[in-house]
GROMACS .gro file of C-alpha atoms in nm:
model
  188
    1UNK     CA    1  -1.214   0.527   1.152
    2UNK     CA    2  -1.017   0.817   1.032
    3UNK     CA    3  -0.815   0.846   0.727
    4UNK     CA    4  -0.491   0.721   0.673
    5UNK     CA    5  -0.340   1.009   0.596
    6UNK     CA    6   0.032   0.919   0.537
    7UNK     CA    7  -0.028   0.665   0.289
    8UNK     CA    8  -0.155   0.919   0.044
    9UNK     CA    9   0.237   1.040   0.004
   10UNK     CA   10   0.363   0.683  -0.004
   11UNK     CA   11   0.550   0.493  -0.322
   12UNK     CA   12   0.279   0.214  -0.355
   13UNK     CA   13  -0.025   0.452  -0.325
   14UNK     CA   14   0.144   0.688  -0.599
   15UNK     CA   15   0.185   0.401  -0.820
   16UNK     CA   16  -0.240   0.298  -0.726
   17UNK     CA   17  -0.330   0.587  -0.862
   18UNK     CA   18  -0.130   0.628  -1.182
   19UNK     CA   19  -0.208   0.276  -1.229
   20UNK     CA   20  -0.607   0.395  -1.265
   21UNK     CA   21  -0.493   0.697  -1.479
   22UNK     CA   22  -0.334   0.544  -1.717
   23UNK     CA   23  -0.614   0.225  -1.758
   24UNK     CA   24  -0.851   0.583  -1.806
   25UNK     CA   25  -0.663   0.727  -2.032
   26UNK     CA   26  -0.660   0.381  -2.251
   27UNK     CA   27  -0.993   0.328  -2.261
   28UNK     CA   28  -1.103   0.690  -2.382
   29UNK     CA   29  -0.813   0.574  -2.622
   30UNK     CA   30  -0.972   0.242  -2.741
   31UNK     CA   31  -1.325   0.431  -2.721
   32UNK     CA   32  -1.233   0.673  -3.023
   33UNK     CA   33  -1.070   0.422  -3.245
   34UNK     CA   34  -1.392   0.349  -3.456
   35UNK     CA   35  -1.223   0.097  -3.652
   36UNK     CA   36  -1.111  -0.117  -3.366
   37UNK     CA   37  -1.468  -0.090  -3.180
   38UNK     CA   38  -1.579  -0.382  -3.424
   39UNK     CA   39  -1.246  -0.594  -3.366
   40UNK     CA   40  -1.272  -0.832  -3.052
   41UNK     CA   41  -0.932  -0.732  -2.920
   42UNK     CA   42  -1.071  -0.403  -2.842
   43UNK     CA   43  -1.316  -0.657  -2.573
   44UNK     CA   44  -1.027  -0.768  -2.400
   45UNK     CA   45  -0.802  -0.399  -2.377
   46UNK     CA   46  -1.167  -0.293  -2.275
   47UNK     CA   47  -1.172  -0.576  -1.979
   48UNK     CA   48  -0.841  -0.555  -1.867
   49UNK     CA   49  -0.831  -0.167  -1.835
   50UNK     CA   50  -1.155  -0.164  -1.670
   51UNK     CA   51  -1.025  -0.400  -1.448
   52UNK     CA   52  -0.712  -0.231  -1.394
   53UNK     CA   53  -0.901   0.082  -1.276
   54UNK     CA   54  -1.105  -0.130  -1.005
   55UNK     CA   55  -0.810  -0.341  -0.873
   56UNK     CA   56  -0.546  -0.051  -0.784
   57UNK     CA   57  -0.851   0.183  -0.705
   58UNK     CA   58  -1.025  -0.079  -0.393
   59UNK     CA   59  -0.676  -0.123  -0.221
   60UNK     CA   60  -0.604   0.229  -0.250
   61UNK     CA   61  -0.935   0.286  -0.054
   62UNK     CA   62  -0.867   0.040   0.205
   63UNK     CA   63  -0.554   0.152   0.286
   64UNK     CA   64  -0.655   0.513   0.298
   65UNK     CA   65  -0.953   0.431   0.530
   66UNK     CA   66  -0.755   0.214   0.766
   67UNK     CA   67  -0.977  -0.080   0.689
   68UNK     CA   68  -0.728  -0.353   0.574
   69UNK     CA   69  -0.555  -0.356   0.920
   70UNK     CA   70  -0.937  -0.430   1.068
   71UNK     CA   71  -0.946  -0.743   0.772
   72UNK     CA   72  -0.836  -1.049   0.907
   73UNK     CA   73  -0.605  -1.296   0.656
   74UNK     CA   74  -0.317  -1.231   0.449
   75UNK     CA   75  -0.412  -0.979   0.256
   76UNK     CA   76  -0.066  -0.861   0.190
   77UNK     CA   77  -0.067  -1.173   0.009
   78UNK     CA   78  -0.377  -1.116  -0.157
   79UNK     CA   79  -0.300  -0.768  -0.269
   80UNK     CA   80   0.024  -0.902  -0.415
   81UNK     CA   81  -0.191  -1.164  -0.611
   82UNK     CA   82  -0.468  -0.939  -0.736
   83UNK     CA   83  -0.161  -0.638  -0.885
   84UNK     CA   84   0.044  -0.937  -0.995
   85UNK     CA   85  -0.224  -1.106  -1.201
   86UNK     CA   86  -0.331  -0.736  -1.341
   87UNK     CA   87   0.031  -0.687  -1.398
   88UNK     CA   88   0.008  -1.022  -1.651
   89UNK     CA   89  -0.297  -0.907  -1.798
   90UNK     CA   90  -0.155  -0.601  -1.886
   91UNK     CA   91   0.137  -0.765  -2.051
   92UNK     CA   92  -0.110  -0.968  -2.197
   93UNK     CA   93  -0.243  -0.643  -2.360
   94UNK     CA   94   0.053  -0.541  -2.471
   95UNK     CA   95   0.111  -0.852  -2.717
   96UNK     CA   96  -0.291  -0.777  -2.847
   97UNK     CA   97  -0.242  -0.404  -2.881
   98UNK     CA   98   0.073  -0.476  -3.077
   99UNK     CA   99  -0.096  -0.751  -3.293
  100UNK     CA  100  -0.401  -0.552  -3.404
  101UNK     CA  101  -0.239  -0.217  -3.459
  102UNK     CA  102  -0.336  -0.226  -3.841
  103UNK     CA  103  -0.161   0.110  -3.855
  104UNK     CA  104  -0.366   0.326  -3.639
  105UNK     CA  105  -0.167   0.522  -3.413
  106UNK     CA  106  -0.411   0.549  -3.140
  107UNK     CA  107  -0.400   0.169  -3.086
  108UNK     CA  108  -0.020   0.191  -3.125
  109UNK     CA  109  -0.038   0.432  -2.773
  110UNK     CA  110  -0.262   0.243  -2.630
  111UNK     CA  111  -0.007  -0.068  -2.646
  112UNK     CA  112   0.295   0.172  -2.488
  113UNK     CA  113   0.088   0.297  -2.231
  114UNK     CA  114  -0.032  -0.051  -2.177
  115UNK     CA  115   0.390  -0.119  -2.128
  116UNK     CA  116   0.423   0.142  -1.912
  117UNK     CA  117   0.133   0.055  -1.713
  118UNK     CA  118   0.291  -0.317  -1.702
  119UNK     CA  119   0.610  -0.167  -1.545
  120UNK     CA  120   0.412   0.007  -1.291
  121UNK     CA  121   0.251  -0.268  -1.164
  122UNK     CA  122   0.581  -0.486  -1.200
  123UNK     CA  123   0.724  -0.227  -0.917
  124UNK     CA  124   0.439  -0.219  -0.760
  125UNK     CA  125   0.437  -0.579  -0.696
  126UNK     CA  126   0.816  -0.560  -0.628
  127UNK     CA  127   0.748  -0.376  -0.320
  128UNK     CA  128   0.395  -0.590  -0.181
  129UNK     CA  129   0.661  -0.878  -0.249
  130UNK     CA  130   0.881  -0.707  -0.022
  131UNK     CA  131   0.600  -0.630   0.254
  132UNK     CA  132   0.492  -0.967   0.247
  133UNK     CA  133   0.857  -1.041   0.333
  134UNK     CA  134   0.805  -0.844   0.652
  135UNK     CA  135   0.477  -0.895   0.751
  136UNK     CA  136   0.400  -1.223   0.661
  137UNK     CA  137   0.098  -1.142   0.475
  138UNK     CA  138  -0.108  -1.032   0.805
  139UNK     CA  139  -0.068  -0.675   0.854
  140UNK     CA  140  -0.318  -0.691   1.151
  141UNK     CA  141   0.016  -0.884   1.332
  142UNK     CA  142   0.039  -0.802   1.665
  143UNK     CA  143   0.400  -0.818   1.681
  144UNK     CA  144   0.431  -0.595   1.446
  145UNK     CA  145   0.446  -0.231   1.459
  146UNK     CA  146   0.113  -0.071   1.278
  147UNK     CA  147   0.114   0.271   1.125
  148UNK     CA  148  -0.068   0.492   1.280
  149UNK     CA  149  -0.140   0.874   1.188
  150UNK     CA  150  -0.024   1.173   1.400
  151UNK     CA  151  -0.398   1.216   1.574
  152UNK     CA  152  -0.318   0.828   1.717
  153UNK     CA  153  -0.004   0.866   1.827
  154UNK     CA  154  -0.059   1.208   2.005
  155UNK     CA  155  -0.351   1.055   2.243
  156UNK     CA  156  -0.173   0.808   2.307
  157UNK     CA  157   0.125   1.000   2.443
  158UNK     CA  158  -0.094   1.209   2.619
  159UNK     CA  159  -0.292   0.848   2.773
  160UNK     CA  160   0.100   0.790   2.849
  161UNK     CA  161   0.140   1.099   3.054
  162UNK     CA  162  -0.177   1.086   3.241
  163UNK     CA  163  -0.123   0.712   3.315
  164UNK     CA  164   0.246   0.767   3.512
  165UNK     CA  165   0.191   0.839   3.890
  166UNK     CA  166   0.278   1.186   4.062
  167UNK     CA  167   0.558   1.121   4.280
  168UNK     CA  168   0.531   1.285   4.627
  169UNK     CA  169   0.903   1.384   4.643
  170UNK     CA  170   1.093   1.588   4.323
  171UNK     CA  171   1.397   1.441   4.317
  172UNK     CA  172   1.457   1.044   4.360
  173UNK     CA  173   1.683   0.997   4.686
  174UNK     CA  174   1.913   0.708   4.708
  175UNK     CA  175   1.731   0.433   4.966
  176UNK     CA  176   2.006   0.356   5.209
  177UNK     CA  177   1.971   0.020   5.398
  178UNK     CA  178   2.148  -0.133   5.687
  179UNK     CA  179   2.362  -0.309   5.555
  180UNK     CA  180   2.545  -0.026   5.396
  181UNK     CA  181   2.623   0.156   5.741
  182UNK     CA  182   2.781  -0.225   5.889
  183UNK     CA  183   3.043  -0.155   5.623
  184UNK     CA  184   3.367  -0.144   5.831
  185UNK     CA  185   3.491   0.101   5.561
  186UNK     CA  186   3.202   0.347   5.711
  187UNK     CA  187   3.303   0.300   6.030
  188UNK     CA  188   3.597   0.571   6.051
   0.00000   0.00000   0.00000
């Protein structure tokens, strides 16, 4: 299994990872708030942005490694579920950030990048949706073309090539049969 090396530059892998960024970045945030380490909305931010960092993180892997197409179901579907459900829990966060601000301005950024994080995953969603749409939700379909990286499709070009018989002759004459000469038009 090699890696998939064109999904790395694609929309929904971008958003993956900046997903898992930002969820960092909020819990180093929520981590040196000293005050809000006793209050138990810092349990939940805590939760969801660890959470938010594992989520993005394991589809990003089995994308890159090839291994969803080996995964049998409709995990198109699934994937959809799992960033749409993040996507409320972020939202979620939002609402308890902005609740339990009491002022501090590190909590205050921690509820905007919780808003821009909800956004992300919104358009992230947007476009599983949109797969799903296409695929069905099984992107091991047969009938479907699968993504392959440039190794892949060069051997199989070359497995092409090698497959096609040599023909004897260069060019391809035109097969005359009898029939043709009982033309009377011929007959001159």
């Amino acid at each position: 299994m090699g890696l998939n090396s064109a999904y790395a530059s694609t929309i929904p892998a971008v958003f993956k990872l900046v997903e898992s960024v930002l969820n960092i970045i909020i819990i180093i945030l929520v981590a040196v708030t000293p005050a809000y380490t006793s209050n138990p909305a810092a349990g939940w931010i805590l939760f969801v942005a660890i959470l938010s960092i594992i989520v993005p993180l394991f589809f990003y892997i089995i994308h890159l490694t090839n291994v969803i197409y080996k995964l049998s179901g409709p995990l198109t579907f699934i994937e959809f579920m799992c960033i749409t459900i993040t996507g409320v829990f972020q939202f979620v966060c939002i609402i308890v950030a902005a609740a339990t601000t009491g002022g501090l301005g590190t909590i205050i950024a921690t509820a905007v990048l919780h808003g821009i994080s909800f956004a992300i995953y919104g358009v992230d969603a947007f476009f599983l949706f949109a797969l799903y749409k296409v695929h069905g939700g099984y992107l091991n379909n047969p009938s479907v073309a699968q993504p392959q990286d440039y190794q892949q499709q060069q051997m199989q070009q070359q497995q092409q090539q090698q497959s096609q018989p040599e023909d004897e002759h260069q060019f391809d004459y035109p097969k005359f049969t009898p029939s043709m000469f009982d033309n009377p038009a011929y007959a001159q």
